[in-house]
mmCIF file of C-alpha atoms in Angstrom:
data_model
loop_
_atom_site.group_PDB
_atom_site.id
_atom_site.type_symbol
_atom_site.label_atom_id
_atom_site.label_comp_id
_atom_site.label_asym_id
_atom_site.label_seq_id
_atom_site.Cartn_x
_atom_site.Cartn_y
_atom_site.Cartn_z
ATOM 1 C CA ASP W 1168 93.932 -20.688 97.643
ATOM 2 C CA VAL W 1169 91.979 -17.577 96.847
ATOM 3 C CA GLN W 1170 91.001 -15.662 99.969
ATOM 4 C CA LEU W 1171 89.145 -12.413 100.524
ATOM 5 C CA VAL W 1172 89.019 -10.981 104.032
ATOM 6 C CA GLU W 1173 86.915 -7.951 104.907
ATOM 7 C CA SER W 1174 87.759 -5.795 107.912
ATOM 8 C CA GLY W 1175 86.841 -2.467 109.441
ATOM 9 C CA GLY W 1176 83.225 -3.094 110.374
ATOM 10 C CA ALA W 1177 82.024 -1.293 113.474
ATOM 11 C CA LEU W 1178 79.195 0.444 115.309
ATOM 12 C CA VAL W 1179 79.039 4.022 114.056
ATOM 13 C CA GLN W 1180 76.669 6.930 114.596
ATOM 14 C CA PRO W 1181 74.471 8.283 111.792
ATOM 15 C CA GLY W 1182 76.241 10.901 109.713
ATOM 16 C CA ARG W 1183 79.702 9.541 110.454
ATOM 17 C CA SER W 1184 82.154 7.804 108.138
ATOM 18 C CA LEU W 1185 83.755 4.376 108.024
ATOM 19 C CA ARG W 1186 86.187 2.605 105.713
ATOM 20 C CA LEU W 1187 86.099 -1.124 105.024
ATOM 21 C CA SER W 1188 89.006 -3.074 103.595
ATOM 22 C CA CYS W 1189 89.020 -6.234 101.525
ATOM 23 C CA THR W 1190 92.408 -7.942 101.625
ATOM 24 C CA ALA W 1191 93.004 -10.477 98.875
ATOM 25 C CA SER W 1192 95.472 -13.331 98.569
ATOM 26 C CA GLY W 1193 96.072 -16.335 96.366
ATOM 27 C CA PHE W 1194 95.649 -14.599 93.010
ATOM 28 C CA THR W 1195 96.923 -11.646 90.978
ATOM 29 C CA PHE W 1196 94.698 -8.978 92.492
ATOM 30 C CA GLY W 1197 95.353 -6.409 89.787
ATOM 31 C CA ASP W 1198 93.845 -8.655 87.109
ATOM 32 C CA TYR W 1199 90.347 -8.625 88.615
ATOM 33 C CA ALA W 1200 87.457 -6.275 89.232
ATOM 34 C CA MET W 1201 86.148 -6.166 92.788
ATOM 35 C CA ASN W 1202 82.534 -5.910 93.882
ATOM 36 C CA TRP W 1203 81.010 -4.769 97.145
ATOM 37 C CA VAL W 1204 77.677 -6.296 98.137
ATOM 38 C CA ARG W 1205 75.686 -5.788 101.334
ATOM 39 C CA GLN W 1206 72.978 -7.628 103.213
ATOM 40 C CA ALA W 1207 70.798 -5.915 105.782
ATOM 41 C CA PRO W 1208 69.714 -8.079 108.737
ATOM 42 C CA GLY W 1209 67.194 -10.667 107.561
ATOM 43 C CA LYS W 1210 67.143 -9.248 104.036
ATOM 44 C CA GLY W 1211 68.490 -10.170 100.611
ATOM 45 C CA LEU W 1212 71.682 -9.242 98.841
ATOM 46 C CA GLU W 1213 72.140 -5.735 97.449
ATOM 47 C CA TRP W 1214 74.852 -4.801 94.953
ATOM 48 C CA VAL W 1215 76.688 -1.718 96.241
ATOM 49 C CA GLY W 1216 79.319 -1.040 93.614
ATOM 50 C CA PHE W 1217 82.413 -2.216 91.869
ATOM 51 C CA ILE W 1218 85.836 -1.149 90.675
ATOM 52 C CA ARG W 1219 87.348 -2.316 87.435
ATOM 53 C CA SER W 1220 90.904 -3.533 87.157
ATOM 54 C CA LYS W 1221 93.489 -1.015 85.991
ATOM 55 C CA GLY W 1222 93.533 -2.830 82.671
ATOM 56 C CA TYR W 1223 89.922 -1.744 82.180
ATOM 57 C CA GLY W 1224 90.514 1.777 83.446
ATOM 58 C CA GLY W 1225 90.163 1.203 87.187
ATOM 59 C CA THR W 1226 86.860 3.070 87.119
ATOM 60 C CA THR W 1227 83.972 2.631 89.505
ATOM 61 C CA GLU W 1228 80.200 2.196 89.372
ATOM 62 C CA TYR W 1229 77.703 2.484 92.218
ATOM 63 C CA ALA W 1230 74.149 1.619 93.081
ATOM 64 C CA ALA W 1231 71.843 4.637 93.240
ATOM 65 C CA SER W 1232 71.308 4.086 96.973
ATOM 66 C CA VAL W 1233 74.962 4.809 97.782
ATOM 67 C CA LYS W 1234 76.126 6.974 94.903
ATOM 68 C CA ASP W 1235 77.747 10.224 96.094
ATOM 69 C CA ARG W 1236 78.180 8.807 99.626
ATOM 70 C CA PHE W 1237 80.310 5.709 99.068
ATOM 71 C CA THR W 1238 83.634 5.474 97.245
ATOM 72 C CA ILE W 1239 85.438 2.336 96.145
ATOM 73 C CA SER W 1240 89.185 2.351 95.573
ATOM 74 C CA ARG W 1241 91.982 -0.163 95.257
ATOM 75 C CA ASP W 1242 95.650 -0.514 96.052
ATOM 76 C CA ASP W 1243 97.020 -3.213 93.777
ATOM 77 C CA SER W 1244 100.442 -3.065 95.459
ATOM 78 C CA LYS W 1245 98.805 -4.214 98.709
ATOM 79 C CA SER W 1246 96.050 -6.362 97.130
ATOM 80 C CA ILE W 1247 93.372 -4.408 98.966
ATOM 81 C CA ALA W 1248 90.054 -2.960 97.871
ATOM 82 C CA TYR W 1249 88.438 -0.264 99.983
ATOM 83 C CA LEU W 1250 84.882 0.908 100.559
ATOM 84 C CA GLN W 1251 84.786 4.419 101.999
ATOM 85 C CA MET W 1252 81.341 5.114 103.436
ATOM 86 C CA ASN W 1253 80.395 8.708 104.274
ATOM 87 C CA THR W 1254 77.269 10.278 105.731
ATOM 88 C CA LEU W 1255 76.116 6.899 106.991
ATOM 89 C CA LYS W 1256 72.419 6.285 107.544
ATOM 90 C CA THR W 1257 70.657 3.732 109.734
ATOM 91 C CA GLU W 1258 69.560 1.934 106.558
ATOM 92 C CA ASP W 1259 73.224 1.283 105.704
ATOM 93 C CA THR W 1260 73.305 -1.226 108.562
ATOM 94 C CA ALA W 1261 74.340 -4.509 106.948
ATOM 95 C CA VAL W 1262 76.977 -7.153 106.500
ATOM 96 C CA TYR W 1263 79.264 -5.950 103.724
ATOM 97 C CA TYR W 1264 80.876 -8.509 101.440
ATOM 98 C CA CYS W 1265 83.562 -8.093 98.824
ATOM 99 C CA SER W 1266 83.716 -10.447 95.878
ATOM 100 C CA ARG W 1267 85.972 -10.989 92.935
ATOM 101 C CA MET W 1268 84.814 -10.605 89.369
ATOM 102 C CA ALA W 1269 86.424 -11.519 86.073
ATOM 103 C CA VAL W 1270 85.171 -9.296 83.264
ATOM 104 C CA ALA W 1271 85.510 -12.171 80.827
ATOM 105 C CA GLY W 1272 82.162 -13.873 81.170
ATOM 106 C CA MET W 1273 81.125 -11.460 83.929
ATOM 107 C CA ARG W 1274 82.097 -14.179 86.358
ATOM 108 C CA VAL W 1275 81.568 -13.409 90.060
ATOM 109 C CA ASP W 1276 83.297 -16.176 91.937
ATOM 110 C CA TYR W 1277 85.010 -15.795 95.316
ATOM 111 C CA TRP W 1278 83.478 -13.979 98.283
ATOM 112 C CA GLY W 1279 84.794 -12.812 101.610
ATOM 113 C CA GLN W 1280 83.156 -13.735 104.910
ATOM 114 C CA GLY W 1281 81.663 -10.275 105.404
ATOM 115 C CA SER W 1282 82.067 -7.374 107.824
ATOM 116 C CA LEU W 1283 79.206 -6.027 109.941
ATOM 117 C CA VAL W 1284 78.483 -2.316 109.895
ATOM 118 C CA THR W 1285 75.912 -1.055 112.382
ATOM 119 C CA VAL W 1286 74.722 2.527 112.082
ATOM 120 C CA SER W 1287 72.952 3.600 115.239
ATOM 121 C CA SER W 1288 72.915 6.417 117.738
ATOM 122 C CA GLN U 24 63.926 1.332 89.175
ATOM 123 C CA THR U 25 64.849 -2.095 87.886
ATOM 124 C CA VAL U 26 63.389 -5.037 89.772
ATOM 125 C CA VAL U 27 64.586 -8.630 89.516
ATOM 126 C CA THR U 28 61.979 -11.134 90.660
ATOM 127 C CA GLN U 29 62.456 -14.654 92.005
ATOM 128 C CA GLU U 30 60.012 -17.080 93.588
ATOM 129 C CA PRO U 31 59.979 -16.247 97.317
ATOM 130 C CA SER U 32 59.945 -19.893 98.299
ATOM 131 C CA LEU U 33 59.894 -23.385 96.807
ATOM 132 C CA THR U 34 59.710 -26.843 98.324
ATOM 133 C CA VAL U 35 61.174 -29.992 96.797
ATOM 134 C CA SER U 36 61.502 -33.590 97.937
ATOM 135 C CA PRO U 37 64.914 -35.213 98.287
ATOM 136 C CA GLY U 38 65.940 -36.669 94.938
ATOM 137 C CA GLY U 39 63.512 -34.480 93.077
ATOM 138 C CA THR U 40 64.031 -31.743 90.522
ATOM 139 C CA VAL U 41 63.230 -28.072 90.949
ATOM 140 C CA THR U 42 63.674 -24.998 88.770
ATOM 141 C CA LEU U 43 64.173 -21.523 90.192
ATOM 142 C CA THR U 44 63.623 -18.541 87.893
ATOM 143 C CA CYS U 45 64.834 -14.967 87.670
ATOM 144 C CA ALA U 46 62.813 -12.346 85.809
ATOM 145 C CA SER U 47 63.608 -8.745 84.915
ATOM 146 C CA SER U 48 61.155 -5.843 85.046
ATOM 147 C CA THR U 49 62.773 -4.531 81.843
ATOM 148 C CA GLY U 50 61.712 -7.525 79.756
ATOM 149 C CA ALA U 51 63.114 -10.867 78.696
ATOM 150 C CA VAL U 52 66.378 -11.955 80.261
ATOM 151 C CA THR U 53 68.973 -12.839 77.634
ATOM 152 C CA SER U 54 72.574 -13.967 77.758
ATOM 153 C CA SER U 55 73.564 -10.278 77.641
ATOM 154 C CA TYR U 56 72.439 -10.035 81.258
ATOM 155 C CA TYR U 57 75.179 -12.547 82.178
ATOM 156 C CA PRO U 58 73.049 -14.232 84.873
ATOM 157 C CA ASN U 59 74.960 -15.377 87.922
ATOM 158 C CA TRP U 60 73.490 -17.638 90.611
ATOM 159 C CA PHE U 61 74.528 -17.896 94.261
ATOM 160 C CA GLN U 62 73.652 -20.133 97.185
ATOM 161 C CA GLN U 63 73.577 -18.812 100.729
ATOM 162 C CA LYS U 64 73.075 -20.826 103.889
ATOM 163 C CA PRO U 65 72.235 -19.201 107.222
ATOM 164 C CA GLY U 66 75.175 -17.393 108.786
ATOM 165 C CA GLN U 67 77.388 -17.947 105.761
ATOM 166 C CA ALA U 68 78.642 -15.831 102.890
ATOM 167 C CA PRO U 69 77.128 -16.453 99.457
ATOM 168 C CA ARG U 70 78.729 -19.132 97.351
ATOM 169 C CA ALA U 71 78.882 -18.799 93.571
ATOM 170 C CA LEU U 72 77.222 -21.559 91.540
ATOM 171 C CA ILE U 73 76.709 -20.364 87.956
ATOM 172 C CA TYR U 74 77.987 -17.493 85.809
ATOM 173 C CA SER U 75 77.149 -16.179 82.368
ATOM 174 C CA THR U 76 73.830 -18.078 82.226
ATOM 175 C CA SER U 77 75.046 -21.666 82.305
ATOM 176 C CA ASN U 78 78.732 -21.883 83.169
ATOM 177 C CA LYS U 79 79.670 -23.740 86.328
ATOM 178 C CA HIS U 80 82.505 -22.955 88.684
ATOM 179 C CA SER U 81 85.005 -25.704 89.410
ATOM 180 C CA TRP U 82 83.270 -26.422 92.728
ATOM 181 C CA THR U 83 79.677 -26.413 91.459
ATOM 182 C CA PRO U 84 78.033 -29.827 91.872
ATOM 183 C CA ALA U 85 76.914 -31.431 88.610
ATOM 184 C CA ARG U 86 73.273 -31.462 89.772
ATOM 185 C CA PHE U 87 73.107 -27.665 89.384
ATOM 186 C CA SER U 88 72.546 -26.225 85.905
ATOM 187 C CA GLY U 89 71.713 -22.796 84.515
ATOM 188 C CA SER U 90 69.715 -21.835 81.448
ATOM 189 C CA LEU U 91 67.325 -19.346 79.889
ATOM 190 C CA LEU U 92 63.697 -20.405 80.077
ATOM 191 C CA GLY U 93 60.679 -18.498 78.804
ATOM 192 C CA GLY U 94 62.390 -15.104 78.970
ATOM 193 C CA LYS U 95 63.884 -15.729 82.406
ATOM 194 C CA ALA U 96 67.148 -17.007 83.753
ATOM 195 C CA ALA U 97 66.717 -20.389 85.404
ATOM 196 C CA LEU U 98 68.592 -22.553 87.886
ATOM 197 C CA THR U 99 67.667 -26.239 87.882
ATOM 198 C CA LEU U 100 68.602 -28.667 90.632
ATOM 199 C CA SER U 101 68.304 -32.312 89.630
ATOM 200 C CA GLY U 102 68.505 -35.012 92.269
ATOM 201 C CA VAL U 103 68.155 -32.559 95.132
ATOM 202 C CA GLN U 104 70.108 -33.314 98.295
ATOM 203 C CA PRO U 105 69.194 -32.253 101.845
ATOM 204 C CA GLU U 106 72.244 -29.983 101.908
ATOM 205 C CA ASP U 107 70.771 -27.980 99.014
ATOM 206 C CA GLU U 108 68.308 -26.371 101.411
ATOM 207 C CA ALA U 109 69.342 -22.709 101.266
ATOM 208 C CA GLU U 110 68.515 -19.271 99.887
ATOM 209 C CA TYR U 111 69.337 -18.816 96.206
ATOM 210 C CA TYR U 112 69.987 -15.475 94.546
ATOM 211 C CA CYS U 113 70.325 -14.492 90.930
ATOM 212 C CA LEU U 114 72.317 -11.484 89.772
ATOM 213 C CA LEU U 115 71.748 -9.703 86.458
ATOM 214 C CA TYR U 116 73.953 -7.214 84.622
ATOM 215 C CA TYR U 117 72.286 -4.079 83.241
ATOM 216 C CA GLY U 118 75.180 -2.458 81.460
ATOM 217 C CA GLY U 119 77.527 0.275 82.634
ATOM 218 C CA ALA U 120 78.634 -2.281 85.206
ATOM 219 C CA HIS U 121 75.348 -2.003 87.089
ATOM 220 C CA TRP U 122 74.149 -5.213 88.664
ATOM 221 C CA VAL U 123 70.878 -6.072 90.393
ATOM 222 C CA PHE U 124 70.182 -9.022 92.662
ATOM 223 C CA GLY U 125 66.904 -10.842 92.756
ATOM 224 C CA GLY U 126 65.060 -10.986 96.046
ATOM 225 C CA GLY U 127 66.089 -14.581 96.632
ATOM 226 C CA THR U 128 64.317 -17.944 96.706
ATOM 227 C CA LYS U 129 64.179 -19.915 99.925
ATOM 228 C CA LEU U 130 64.448 -23.572 98.917
ATOM 229 C CA THR U 131 63.145 -26.113 101.381
ATOM 230 C CA VAL U 132 64.000 -29.801 100.967
ATOM 231 C CA LEU U 133 61.256 -31.814 102.587
#
């Protein structure tokens, strides 16, 4: 079975950094792009960014709200995608989800259960 | 800034049919936007329903269907069940791997 498990969420002060992990199992991780999506408390979903598979260059794209502060990377040998978040702001408080995407058909299918990041002093 | 607009809320009776739409501030939504649809229930992660306009995942119930309707992406539920009460989100692709979610539609089954 395909599984995505996020970890690393925590309470962190504004201006600090945090790294989330998304550990995948049940599929060939290296064949898929990985998305990060967040949801602030009581709000809708917001696309954060994504990393292509190595077969498509392994490059990344980001939403304007996080560009230059957040970095997505991947370790295909460990089947893990990472979201490095720097210079955190209170408005980054959210549940962060990773999801799998197949470029063919731009199919977003499996999601993790989410990891809560709270940015507060 | 690109805005994707959905109905904030809709109400449908059990067994009825309802259509949710997804509009883009940039103009008509076409298949090139690869619309995806997701269902989210309180306290749960989103669950994928539809990709690339009208394609269903293996777990998507037959009563859910996706289409393009009047320049918008659309999700139609036919024969609505009580368990379909949830928030529904569309996701559109704007090229360069940039995606934008709609604001969500809260569907009430009453």
